[in-house]
PDB file of C-alpha atoms in Angstrom:
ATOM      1  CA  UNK T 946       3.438 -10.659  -5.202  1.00 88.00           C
ATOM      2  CA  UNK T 947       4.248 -13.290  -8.174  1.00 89.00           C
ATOM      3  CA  UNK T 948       0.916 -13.515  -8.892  1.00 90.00           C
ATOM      4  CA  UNK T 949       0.564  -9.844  -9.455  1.00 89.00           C
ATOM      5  CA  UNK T 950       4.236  -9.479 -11.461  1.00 89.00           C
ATOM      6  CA  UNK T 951       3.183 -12.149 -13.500  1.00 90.00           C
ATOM      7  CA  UNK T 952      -0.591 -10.328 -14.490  1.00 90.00           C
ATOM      8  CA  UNK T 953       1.334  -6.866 -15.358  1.00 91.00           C
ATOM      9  CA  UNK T 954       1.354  -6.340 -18.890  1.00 90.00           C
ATOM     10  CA  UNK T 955       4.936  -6.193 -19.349  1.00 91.00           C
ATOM     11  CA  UNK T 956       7.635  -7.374 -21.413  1.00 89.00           C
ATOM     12  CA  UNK T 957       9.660  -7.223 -18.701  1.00 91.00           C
ATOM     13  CA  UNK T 958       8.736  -7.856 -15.240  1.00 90.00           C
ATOM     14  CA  UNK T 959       9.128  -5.500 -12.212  1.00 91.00           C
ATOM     15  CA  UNK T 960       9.984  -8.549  -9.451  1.00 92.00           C
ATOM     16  CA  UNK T 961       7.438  -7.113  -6.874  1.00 93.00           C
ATOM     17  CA  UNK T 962       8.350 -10.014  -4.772  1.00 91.00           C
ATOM     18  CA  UNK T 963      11.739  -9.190  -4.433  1.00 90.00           C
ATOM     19  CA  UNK T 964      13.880  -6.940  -2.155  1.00 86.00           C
ATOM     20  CA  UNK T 965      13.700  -3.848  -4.024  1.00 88.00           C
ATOM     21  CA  UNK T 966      10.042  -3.731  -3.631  1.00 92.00           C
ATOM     22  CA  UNK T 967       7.793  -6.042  -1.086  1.00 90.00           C
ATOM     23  CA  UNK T 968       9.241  -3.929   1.761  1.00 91.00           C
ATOM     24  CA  UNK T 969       7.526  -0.739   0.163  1.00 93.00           C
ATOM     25  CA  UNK T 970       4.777  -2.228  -1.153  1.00 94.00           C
ATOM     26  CA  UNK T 971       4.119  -3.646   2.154  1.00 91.00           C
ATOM     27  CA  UNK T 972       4.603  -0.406   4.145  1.00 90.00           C
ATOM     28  CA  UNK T 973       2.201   1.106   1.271  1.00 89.00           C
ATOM     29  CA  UNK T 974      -0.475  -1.379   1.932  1.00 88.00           C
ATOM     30  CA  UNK T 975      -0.068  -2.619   5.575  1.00 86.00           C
ATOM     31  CA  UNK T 976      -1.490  -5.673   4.684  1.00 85.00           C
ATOM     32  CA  UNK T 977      -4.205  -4.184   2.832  1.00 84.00           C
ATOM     33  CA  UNK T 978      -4.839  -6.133  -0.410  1.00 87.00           C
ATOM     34  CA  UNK T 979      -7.047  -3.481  -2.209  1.00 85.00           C
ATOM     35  CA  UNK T 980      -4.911  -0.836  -1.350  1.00 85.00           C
ATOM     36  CA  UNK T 981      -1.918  -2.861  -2.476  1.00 91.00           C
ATOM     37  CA  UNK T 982      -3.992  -3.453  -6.004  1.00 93.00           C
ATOM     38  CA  UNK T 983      -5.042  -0.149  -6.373  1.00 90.00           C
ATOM     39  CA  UNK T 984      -1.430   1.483  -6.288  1.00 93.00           C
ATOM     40  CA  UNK T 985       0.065  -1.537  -9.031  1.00 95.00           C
ATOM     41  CA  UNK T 986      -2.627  -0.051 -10.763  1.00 94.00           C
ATOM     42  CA  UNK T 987      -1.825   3.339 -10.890  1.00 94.00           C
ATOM     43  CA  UNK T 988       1.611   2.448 -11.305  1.00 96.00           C
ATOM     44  CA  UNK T 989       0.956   0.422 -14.009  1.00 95.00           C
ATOM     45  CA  UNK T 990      -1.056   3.299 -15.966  1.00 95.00           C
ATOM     46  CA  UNK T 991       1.688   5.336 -15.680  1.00 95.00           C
ATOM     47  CA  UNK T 992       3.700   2.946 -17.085  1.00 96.00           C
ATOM     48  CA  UNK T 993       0.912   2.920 -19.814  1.00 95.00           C
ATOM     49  CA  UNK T 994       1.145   6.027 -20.580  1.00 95.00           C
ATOM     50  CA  UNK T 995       4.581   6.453 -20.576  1.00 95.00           C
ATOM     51  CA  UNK T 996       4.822   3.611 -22.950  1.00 94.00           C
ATOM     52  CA  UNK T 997       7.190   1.842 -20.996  1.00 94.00           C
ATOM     53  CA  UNK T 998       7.755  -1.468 -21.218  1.00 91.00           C
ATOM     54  CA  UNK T 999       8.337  -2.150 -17.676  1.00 92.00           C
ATOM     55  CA  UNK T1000       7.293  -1.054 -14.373  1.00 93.00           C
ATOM     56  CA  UNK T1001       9.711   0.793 -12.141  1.00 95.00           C
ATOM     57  CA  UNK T1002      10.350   2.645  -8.811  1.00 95.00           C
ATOM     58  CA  UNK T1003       9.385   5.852 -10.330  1.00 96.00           C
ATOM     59  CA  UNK T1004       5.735   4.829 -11.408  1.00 96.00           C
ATOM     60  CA  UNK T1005       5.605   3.561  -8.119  1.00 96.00           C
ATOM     61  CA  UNK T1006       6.214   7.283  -6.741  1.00 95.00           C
ATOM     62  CA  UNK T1007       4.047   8.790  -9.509  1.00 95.00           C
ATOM     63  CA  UNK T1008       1.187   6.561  -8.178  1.00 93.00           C
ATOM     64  CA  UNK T1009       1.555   6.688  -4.749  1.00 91.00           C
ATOM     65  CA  UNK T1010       1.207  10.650  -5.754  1.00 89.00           C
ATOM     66  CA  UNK T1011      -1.173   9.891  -7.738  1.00 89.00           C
ATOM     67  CA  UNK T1012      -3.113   7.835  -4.591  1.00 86.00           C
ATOM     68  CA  UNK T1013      -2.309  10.253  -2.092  1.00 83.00           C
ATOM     69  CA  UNK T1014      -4.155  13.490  -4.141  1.00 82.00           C
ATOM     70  CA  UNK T1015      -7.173  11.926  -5.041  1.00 80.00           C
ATOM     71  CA  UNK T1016      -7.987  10.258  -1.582  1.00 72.00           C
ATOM     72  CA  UNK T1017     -10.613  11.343   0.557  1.00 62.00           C
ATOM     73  CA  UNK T1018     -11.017  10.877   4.497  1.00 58.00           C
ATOM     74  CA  UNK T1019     -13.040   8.170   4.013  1.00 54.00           C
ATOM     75  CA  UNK T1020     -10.876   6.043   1.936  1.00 58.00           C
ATOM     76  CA  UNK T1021      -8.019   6.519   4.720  1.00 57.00           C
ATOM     77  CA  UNK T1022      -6.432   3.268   5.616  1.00 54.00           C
ATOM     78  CA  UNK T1023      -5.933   4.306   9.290  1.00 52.00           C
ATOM     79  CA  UNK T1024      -8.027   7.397  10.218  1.00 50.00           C
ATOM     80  CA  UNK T1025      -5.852   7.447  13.644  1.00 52.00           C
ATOM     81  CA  UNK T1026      -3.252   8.256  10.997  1.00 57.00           C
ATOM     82  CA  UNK T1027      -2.953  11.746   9.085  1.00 58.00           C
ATOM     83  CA  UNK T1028      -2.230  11.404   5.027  1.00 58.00           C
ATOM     84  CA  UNK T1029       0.774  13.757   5.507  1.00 63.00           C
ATOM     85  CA  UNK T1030       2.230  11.573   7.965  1.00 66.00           C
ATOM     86  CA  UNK T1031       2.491   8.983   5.525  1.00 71.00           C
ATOM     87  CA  UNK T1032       6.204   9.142   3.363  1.00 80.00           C
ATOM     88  CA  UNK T1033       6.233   7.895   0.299  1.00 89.00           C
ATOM     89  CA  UNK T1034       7.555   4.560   0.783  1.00 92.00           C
ATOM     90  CA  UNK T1035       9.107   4.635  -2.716  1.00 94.00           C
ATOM     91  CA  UNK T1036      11.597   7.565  -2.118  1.00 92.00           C
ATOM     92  CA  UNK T1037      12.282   6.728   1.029  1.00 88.00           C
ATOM     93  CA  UNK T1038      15.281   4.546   1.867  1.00 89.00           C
ATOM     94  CA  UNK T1039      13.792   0.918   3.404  1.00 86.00           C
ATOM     95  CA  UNK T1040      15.604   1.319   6.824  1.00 83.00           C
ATOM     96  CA  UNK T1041      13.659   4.141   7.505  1.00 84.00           C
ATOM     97  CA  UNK T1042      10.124   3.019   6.418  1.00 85.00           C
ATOM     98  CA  UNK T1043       7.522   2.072   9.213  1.00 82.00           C
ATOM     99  CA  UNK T1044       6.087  -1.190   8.463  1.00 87.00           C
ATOM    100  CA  UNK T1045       2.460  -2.118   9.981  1.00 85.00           C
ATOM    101  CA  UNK T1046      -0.239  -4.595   9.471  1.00 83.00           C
ATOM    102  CA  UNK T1047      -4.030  -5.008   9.182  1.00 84.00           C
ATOM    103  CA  UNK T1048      -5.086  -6.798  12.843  1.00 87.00           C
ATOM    104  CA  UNK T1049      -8.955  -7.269  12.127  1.00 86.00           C
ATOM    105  CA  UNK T1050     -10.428  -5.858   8.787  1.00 82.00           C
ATOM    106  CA  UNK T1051     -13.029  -2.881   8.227  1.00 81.00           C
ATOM    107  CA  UNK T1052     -16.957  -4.249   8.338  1.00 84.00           C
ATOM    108  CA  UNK T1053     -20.222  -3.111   9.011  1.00 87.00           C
ATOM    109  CA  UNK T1054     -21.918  -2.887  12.070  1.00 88.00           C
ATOM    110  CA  UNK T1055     -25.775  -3.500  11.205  1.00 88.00           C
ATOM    111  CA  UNK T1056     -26.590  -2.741  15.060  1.00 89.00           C
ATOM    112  CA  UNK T1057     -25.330   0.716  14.922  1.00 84.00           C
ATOM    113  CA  UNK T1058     -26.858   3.334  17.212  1.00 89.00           C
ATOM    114  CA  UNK T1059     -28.392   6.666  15.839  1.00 89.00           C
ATOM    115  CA  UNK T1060     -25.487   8.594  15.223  1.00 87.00           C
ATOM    116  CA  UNK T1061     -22.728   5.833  15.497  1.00 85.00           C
ATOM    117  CA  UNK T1062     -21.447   5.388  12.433  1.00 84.00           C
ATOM    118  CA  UNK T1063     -21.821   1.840  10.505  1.00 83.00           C
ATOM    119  CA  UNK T1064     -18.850   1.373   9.359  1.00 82.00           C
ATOM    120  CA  UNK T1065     -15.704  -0.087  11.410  1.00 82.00           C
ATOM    121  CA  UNK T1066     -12.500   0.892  10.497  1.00 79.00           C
ATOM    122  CA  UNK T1067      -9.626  -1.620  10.329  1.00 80.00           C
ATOM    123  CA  UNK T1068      -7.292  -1.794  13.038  1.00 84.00           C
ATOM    124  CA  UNK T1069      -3.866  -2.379  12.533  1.00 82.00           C
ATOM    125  CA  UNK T1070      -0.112  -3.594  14.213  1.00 84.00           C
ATOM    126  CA  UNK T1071       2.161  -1.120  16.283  1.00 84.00           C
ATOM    127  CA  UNK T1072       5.019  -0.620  14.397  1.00 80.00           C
ATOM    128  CA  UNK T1073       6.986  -3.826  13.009  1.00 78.00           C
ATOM    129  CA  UNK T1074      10.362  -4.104  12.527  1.00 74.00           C
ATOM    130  CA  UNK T1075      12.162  -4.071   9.696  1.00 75.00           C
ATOM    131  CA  UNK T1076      14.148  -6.858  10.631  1.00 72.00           C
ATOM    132  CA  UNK T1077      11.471  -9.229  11.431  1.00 74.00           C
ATOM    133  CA  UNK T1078      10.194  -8.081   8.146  1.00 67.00           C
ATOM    134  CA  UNK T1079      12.938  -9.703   6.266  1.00 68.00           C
ATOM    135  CA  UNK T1080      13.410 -12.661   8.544  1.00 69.00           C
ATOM    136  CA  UNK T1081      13.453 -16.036   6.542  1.00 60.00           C
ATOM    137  CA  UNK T1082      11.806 -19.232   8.139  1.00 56.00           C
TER     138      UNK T1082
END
């Protein structure tokens, strides 16, 4: 999450790795690292084109809005899981966020049988909890 905070454009720096957001970025994402890039992104145009010069919580909602409009079954995350099911994790207080992560990634299944589709989706964790979230080592 440095690593991305330290790419933003940004005079001053949102702290994605801390408190305030990994929890909801996390819950966002579930682990997913191209999902997790795709929403800084949006975020980070709407920062853009608010000319802000820092990212906050609120172009964090605007592009988890933003995400949640323009995706298509396909691009689901969890097709066991409906979009509508999914809060925004960015108005919703942490306690009550439901954290999950990827077990085995998507891939492609070159033996497929006529009719079966190719593509596997990604499986992912029951429910974590928050506390073993924020455990330290």
């Amino acid at each position: 999450m440095k690593v991305f905070d330290d790419s933003l454009p940004f005079s001053k720096k949102p702290g994605l790795h801390e408190l305030e957001f990994y929890p909801r970025l996390f819950a966002f994402s579930k682990g997913n690292m191209r999902r997790l890039r795709v929403l800084i992104n949006y975020a980070a145009v709407e920062a853009i084109l608010n000319k802000d010069d820092e990212l906050n919580m609120e172009h964090f909602m605007a592009g988890y809005r933003y995400h949640m409009e323009h995706i298509t079954k396909k691009d689901q995350i969890d097709s066991a899981e409906k979009l509508e099911a999914q809060p925004n994790p960015f108005d919703t207080p942490v306690e009550e966020l439901e954290f999950r992560q990827m077990e085995s990634t998507s891939y492609w299944k070159m033996d497929a049988r006529k009719g079966e589709s190719r593509i596997i989706p990604a499986k992912y964790t029951r429910l974590i909890p928050l506390r073993s979230l924020l455990k330290r080592r």
